[in-house]
mmCIF file of N, CA, C and O in Angstrom:
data_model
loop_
_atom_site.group_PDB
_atom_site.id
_atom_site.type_symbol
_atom_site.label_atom_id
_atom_site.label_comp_id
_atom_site.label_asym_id
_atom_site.label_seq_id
_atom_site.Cartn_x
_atom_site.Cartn_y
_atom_site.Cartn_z
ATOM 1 N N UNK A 1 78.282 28.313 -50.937
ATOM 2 C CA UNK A 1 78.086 26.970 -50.490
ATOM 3 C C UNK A 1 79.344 26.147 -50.634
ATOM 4 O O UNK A 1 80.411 26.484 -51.147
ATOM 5 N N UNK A 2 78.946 24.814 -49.988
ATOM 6 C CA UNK A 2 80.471 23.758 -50.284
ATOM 7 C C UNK A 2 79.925 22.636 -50.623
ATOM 8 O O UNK A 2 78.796 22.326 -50.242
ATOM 9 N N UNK A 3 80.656 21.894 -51.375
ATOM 10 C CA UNK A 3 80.315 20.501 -52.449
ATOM 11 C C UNK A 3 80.277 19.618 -50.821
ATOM 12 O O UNK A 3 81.117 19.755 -49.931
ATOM 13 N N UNK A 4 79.230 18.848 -50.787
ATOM 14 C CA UNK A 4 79.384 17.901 -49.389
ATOM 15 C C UNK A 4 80.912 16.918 -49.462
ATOM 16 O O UNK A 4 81.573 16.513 -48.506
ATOM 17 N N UNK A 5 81.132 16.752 -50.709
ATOM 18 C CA UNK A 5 82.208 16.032 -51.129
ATOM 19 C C UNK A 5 83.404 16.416 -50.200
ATOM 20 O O UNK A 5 84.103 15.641 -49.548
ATOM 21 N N UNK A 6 83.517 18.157 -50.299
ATOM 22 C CA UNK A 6 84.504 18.585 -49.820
ATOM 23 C C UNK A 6 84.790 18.405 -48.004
ATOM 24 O O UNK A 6 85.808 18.382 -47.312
ATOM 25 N N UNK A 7 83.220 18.292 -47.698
ATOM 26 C CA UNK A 7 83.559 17.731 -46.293
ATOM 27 C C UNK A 7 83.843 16.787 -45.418
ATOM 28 O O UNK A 7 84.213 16.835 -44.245
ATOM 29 N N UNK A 8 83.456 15.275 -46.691
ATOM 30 C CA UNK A 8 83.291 14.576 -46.777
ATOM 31 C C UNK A 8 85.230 14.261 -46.931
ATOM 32 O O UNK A 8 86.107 13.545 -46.447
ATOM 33 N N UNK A 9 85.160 14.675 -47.315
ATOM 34 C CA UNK A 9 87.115 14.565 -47.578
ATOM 35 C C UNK A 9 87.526 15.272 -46.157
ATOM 36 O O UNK A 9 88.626 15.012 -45.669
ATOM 37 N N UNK A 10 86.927 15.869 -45.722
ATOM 38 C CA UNK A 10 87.836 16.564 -44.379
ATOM 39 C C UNK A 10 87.718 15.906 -43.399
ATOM 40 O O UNK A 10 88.587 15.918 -42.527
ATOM 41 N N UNK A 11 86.449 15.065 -43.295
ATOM 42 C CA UNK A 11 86.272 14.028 -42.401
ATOM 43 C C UNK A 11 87.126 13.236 -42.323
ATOM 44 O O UNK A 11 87.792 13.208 -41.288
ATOM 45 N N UNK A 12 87.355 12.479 -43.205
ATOM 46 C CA UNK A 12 88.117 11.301 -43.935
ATOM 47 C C UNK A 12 89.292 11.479 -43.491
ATOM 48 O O UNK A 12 89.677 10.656 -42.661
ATOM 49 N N UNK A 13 90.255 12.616 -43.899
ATOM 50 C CA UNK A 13 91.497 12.556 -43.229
ATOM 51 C C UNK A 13 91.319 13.234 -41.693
ATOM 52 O O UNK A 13 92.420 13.241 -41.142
ATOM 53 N N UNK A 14 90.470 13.693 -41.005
ATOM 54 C CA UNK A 14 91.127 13.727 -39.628
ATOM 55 C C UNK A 14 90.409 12.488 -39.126
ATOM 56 O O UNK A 14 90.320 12.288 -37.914
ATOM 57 N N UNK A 15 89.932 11.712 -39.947
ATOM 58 C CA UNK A 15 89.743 10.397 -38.855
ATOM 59 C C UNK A 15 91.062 9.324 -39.175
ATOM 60 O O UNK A 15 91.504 8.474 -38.402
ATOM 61 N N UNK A 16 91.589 9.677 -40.706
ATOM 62 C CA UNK A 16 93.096 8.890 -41.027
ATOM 63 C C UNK A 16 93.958 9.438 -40.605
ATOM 64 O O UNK A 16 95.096 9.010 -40.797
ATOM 65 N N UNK A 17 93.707 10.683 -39.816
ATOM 66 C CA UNK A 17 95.040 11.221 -38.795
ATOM 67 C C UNK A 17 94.673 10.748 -37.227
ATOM 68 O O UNK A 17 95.538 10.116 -36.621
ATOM 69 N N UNK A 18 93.588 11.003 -36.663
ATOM 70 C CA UNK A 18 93.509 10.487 -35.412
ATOM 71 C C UNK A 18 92.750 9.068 -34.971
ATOM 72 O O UNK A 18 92.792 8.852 -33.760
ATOM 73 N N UNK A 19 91.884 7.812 -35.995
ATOM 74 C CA UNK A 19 91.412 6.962 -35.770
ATOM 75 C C UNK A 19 92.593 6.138 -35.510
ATOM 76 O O UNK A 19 93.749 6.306 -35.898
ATOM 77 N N UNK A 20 92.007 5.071 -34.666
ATOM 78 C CA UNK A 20 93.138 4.009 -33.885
ATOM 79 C C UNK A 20 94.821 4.225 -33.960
ATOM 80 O O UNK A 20 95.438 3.597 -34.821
ATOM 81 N N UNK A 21 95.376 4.918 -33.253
ATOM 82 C CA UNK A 21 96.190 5.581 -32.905
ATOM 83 C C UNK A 21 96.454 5.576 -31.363
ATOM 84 O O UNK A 21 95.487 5.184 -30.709
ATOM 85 N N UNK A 22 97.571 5.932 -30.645
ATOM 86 C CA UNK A 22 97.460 6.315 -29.978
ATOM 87 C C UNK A 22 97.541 7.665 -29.166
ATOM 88 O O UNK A 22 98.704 7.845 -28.806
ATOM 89 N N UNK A 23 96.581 8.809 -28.704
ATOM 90 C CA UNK A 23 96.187 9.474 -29.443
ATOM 91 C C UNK A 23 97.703 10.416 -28.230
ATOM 92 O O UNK A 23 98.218 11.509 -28.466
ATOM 93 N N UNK A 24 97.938 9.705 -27.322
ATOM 94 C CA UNK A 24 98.873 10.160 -26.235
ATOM 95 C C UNK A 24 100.491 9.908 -26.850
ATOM 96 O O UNK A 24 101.416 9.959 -26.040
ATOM 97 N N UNK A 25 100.709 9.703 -27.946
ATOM 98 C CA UNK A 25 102.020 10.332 -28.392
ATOM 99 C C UNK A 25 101.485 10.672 -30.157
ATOM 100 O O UNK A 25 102.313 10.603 -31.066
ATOM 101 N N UNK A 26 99.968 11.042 -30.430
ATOM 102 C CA UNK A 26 99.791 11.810 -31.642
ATOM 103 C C UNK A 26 100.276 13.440 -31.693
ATOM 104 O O UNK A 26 99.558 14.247 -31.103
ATOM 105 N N UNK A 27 101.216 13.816 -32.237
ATOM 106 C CA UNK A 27 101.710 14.837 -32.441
ATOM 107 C C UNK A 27 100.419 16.399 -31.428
ATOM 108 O O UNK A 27 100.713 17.291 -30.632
ATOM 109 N N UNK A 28 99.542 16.119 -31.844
ATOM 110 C CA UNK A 28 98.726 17.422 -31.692
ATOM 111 C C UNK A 28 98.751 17.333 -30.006
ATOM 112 O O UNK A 28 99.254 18.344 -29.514
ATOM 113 N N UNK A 29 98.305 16.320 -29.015
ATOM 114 C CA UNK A 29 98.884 15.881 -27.988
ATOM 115 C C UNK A 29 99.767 15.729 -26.864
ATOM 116 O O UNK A 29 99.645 15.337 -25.703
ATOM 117 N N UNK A 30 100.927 16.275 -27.766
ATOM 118 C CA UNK A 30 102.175 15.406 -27.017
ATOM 119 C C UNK A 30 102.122 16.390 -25.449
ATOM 120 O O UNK A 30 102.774 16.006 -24.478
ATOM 121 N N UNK A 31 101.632 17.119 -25.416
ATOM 122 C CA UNK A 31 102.216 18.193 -24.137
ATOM 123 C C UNK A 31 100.641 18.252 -23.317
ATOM 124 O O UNK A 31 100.332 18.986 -22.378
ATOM 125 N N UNK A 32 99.793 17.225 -24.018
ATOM 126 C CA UNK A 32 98.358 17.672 -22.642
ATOM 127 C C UNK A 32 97.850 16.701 -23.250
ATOM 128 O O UNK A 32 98.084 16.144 -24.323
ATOM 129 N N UNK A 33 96.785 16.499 -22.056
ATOM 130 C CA UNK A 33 95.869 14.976 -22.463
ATOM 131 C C UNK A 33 94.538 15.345 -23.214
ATOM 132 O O UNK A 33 93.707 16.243 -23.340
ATOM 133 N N UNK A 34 94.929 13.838 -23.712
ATOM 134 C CA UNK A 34 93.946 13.586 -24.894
ATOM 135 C C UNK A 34 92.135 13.541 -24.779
ATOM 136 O O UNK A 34 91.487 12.611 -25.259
ATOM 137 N N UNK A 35 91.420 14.874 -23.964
ATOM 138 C CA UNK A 35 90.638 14.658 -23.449
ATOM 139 C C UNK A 35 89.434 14.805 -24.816
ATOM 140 O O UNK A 35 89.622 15.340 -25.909
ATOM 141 N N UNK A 36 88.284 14.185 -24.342
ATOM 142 C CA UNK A 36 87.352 14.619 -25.478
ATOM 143 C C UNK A 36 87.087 15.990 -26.045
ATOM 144 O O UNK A 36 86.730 16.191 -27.205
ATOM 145 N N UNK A 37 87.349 17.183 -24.866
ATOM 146 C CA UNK A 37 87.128 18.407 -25.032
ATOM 147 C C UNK A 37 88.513 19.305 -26.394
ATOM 148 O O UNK A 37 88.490 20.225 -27.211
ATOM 149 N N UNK A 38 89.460 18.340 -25.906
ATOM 150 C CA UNK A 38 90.382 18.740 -26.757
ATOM 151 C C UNK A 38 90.670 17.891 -28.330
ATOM 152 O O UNK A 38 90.909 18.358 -29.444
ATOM 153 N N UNK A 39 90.544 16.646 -27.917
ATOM 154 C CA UNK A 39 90.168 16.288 -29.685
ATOM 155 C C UNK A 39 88.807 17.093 -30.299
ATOM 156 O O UNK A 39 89.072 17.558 -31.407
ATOM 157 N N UNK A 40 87.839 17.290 -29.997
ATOM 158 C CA UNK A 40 86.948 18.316 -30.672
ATOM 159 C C UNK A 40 87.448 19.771 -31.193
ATOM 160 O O UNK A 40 87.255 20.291 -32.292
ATOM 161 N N UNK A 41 88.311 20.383 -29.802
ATOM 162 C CA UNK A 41 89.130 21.487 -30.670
ATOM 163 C C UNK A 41 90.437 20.789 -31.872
ATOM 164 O O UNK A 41 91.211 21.454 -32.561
ATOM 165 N N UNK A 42 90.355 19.701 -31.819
ATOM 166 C CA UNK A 42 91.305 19.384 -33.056
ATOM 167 C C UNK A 42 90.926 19.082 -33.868
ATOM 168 O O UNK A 42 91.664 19.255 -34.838
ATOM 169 N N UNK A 43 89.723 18.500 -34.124
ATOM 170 C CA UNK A 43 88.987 18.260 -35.447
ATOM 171 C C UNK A 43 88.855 19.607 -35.755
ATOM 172 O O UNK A 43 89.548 20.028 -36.682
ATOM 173 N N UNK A 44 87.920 20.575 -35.024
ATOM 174 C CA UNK A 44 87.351 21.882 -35.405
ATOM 175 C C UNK A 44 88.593 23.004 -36.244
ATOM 176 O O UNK A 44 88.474 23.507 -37.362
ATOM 177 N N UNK A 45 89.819 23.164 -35.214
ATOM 178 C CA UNK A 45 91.056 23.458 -36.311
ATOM 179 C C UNK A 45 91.557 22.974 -37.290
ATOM 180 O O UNK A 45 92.430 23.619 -37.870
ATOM 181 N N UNK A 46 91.199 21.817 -37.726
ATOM 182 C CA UNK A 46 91.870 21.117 -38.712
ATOM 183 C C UNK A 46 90.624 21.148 -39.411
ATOM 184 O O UNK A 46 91.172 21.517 -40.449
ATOM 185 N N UNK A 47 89.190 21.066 -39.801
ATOM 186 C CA UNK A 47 88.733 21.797 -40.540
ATOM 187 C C UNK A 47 88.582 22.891 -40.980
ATOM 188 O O UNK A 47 88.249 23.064 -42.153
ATOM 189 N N UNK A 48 88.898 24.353 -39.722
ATOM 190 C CA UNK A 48 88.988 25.479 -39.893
ATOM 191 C C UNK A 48 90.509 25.697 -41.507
ATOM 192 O O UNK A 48 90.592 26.527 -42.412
ATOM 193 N N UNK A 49 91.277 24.665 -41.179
ATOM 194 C CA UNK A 49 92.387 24.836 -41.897
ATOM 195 C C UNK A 49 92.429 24.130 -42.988
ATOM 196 O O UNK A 49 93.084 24.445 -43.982
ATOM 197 N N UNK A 50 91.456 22.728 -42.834
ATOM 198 C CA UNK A 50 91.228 22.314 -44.380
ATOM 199 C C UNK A 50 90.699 22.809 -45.326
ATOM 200 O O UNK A 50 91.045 22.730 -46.505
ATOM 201 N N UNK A 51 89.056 23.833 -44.480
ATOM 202 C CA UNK A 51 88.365 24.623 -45.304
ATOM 203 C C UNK A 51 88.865 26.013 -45.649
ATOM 204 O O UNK A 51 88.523 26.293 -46.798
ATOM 205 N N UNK A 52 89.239 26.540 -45.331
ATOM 206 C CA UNK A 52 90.202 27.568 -45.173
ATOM 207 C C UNK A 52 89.931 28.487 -46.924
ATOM 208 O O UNK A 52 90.099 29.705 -46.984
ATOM 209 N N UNK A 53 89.660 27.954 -47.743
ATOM 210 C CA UNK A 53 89.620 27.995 -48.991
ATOM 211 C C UNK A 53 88.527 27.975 -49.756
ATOM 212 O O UNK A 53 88.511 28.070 -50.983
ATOM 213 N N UNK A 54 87.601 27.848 -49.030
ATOM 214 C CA UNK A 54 86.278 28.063 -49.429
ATOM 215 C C UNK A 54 85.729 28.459 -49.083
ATOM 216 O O UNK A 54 86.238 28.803 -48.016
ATOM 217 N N UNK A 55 83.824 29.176 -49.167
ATOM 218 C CA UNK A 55 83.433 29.642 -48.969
ATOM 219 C C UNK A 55 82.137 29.275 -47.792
ATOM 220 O O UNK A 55 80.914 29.266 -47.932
ATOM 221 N N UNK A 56 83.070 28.969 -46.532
ATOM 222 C CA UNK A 56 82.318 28.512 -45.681
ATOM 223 C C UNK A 56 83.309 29.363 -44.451
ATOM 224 O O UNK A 56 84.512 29.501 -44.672
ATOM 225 N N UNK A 57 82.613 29.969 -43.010
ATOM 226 C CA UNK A 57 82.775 29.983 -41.980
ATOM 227 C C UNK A 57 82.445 29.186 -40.796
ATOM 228 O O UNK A 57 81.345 29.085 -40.252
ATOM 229 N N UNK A 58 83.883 28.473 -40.383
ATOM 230 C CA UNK A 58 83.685 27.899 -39.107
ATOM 231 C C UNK A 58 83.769 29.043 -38.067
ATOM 232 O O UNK A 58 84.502 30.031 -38.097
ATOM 233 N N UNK A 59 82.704 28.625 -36.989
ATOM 234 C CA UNK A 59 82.528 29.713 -35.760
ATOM 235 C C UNK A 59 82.979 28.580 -34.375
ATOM 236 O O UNK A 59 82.826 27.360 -34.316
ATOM 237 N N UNK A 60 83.561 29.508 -33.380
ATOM 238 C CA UNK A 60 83.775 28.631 -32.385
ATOM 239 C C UNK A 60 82.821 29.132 -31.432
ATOM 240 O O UNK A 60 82.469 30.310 -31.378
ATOM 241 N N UNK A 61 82.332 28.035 -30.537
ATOM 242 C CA UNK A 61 81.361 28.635 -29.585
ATOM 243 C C UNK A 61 82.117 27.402 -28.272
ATOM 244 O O UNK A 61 82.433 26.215 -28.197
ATOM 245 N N UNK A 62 82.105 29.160 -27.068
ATOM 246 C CA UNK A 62 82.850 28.459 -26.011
ATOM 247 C C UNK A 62 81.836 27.437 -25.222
ATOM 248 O O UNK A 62 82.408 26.540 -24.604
ATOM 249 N N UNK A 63 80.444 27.457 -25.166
ATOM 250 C CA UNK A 63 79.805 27.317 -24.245
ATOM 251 C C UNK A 63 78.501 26.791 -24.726
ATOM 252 O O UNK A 63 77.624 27.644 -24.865
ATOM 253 N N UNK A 64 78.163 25.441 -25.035
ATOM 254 C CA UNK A 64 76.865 25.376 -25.663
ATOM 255 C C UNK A 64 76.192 24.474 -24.645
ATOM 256 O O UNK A 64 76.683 23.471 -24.126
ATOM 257 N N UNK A 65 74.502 25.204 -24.363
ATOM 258 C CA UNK A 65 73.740 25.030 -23.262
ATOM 259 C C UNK A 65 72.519 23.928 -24.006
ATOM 260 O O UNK A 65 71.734 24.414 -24.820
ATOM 261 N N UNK A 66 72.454 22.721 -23.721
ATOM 262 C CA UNK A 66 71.044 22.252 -24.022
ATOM 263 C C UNK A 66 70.402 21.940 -22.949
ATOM 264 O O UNK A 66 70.867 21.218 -22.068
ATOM 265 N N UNK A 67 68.995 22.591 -22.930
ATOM 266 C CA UNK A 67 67.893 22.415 -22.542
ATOM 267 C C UNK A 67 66.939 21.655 -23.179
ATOM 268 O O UNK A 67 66.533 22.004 -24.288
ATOM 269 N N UNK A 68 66.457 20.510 -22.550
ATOM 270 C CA UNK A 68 65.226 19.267 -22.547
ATOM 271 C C UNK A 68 64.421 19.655 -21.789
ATOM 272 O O UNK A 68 64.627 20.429 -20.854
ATOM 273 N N UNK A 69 63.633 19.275 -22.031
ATOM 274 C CA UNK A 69 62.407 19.228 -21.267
ATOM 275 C C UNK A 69 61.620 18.168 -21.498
ATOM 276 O O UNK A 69 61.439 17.819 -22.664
ATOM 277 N N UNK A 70 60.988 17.439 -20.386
ATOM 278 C CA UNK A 70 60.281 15.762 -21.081
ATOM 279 C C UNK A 70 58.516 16.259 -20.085
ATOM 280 O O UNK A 70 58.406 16.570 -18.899
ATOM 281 N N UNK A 71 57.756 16.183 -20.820
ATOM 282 C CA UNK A 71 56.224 16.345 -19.877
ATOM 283 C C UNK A 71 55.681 15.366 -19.645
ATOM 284 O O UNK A 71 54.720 15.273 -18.882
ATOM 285 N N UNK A 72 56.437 14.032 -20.549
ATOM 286 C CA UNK A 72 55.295 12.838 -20.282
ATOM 287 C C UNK A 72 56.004 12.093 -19.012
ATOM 288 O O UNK A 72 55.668 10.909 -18.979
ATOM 289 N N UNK A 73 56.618 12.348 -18.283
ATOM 290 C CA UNK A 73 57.695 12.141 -16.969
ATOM 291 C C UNK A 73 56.298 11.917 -15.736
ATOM 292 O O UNK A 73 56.549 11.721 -14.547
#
């Protein structure tokens, strides 16, 4: 397992690395745009690399499908 603490800290600094910024000359950036699809792969590596040290696996998944369904429609 992991102390929530510890994630709780990983949060913390990639939002004090990428919150209000601009995110189009933030280092991770500089060579492609700052799309939502790609800040998500930057949080996700930069936890892969914060956690790195404990006993947790991050998994990447290329393709995630949700299905809804509403009956009272």
């Amino acid at each position: 397992g992991i102390d929530f603490r510890t994630i709780k800290n990983a949060v913390n600094k990639v939002m004090d690395d990428i919150d209000h910024c601009d995110l189009n000359s933030h280092k991770a950036f500089q060579d492609k745009n700052p799309s939502s699809e790609k800040i998500a792969a930057y949080i996700f590596y930069f936890f892969k690399f914060f956690l790195r040290n404990h006993s947790v696996k991050l998994l990447r998944m290329n393709h995630i499908w949700f299905l809804k369904t509403c009956n009272h429609l």
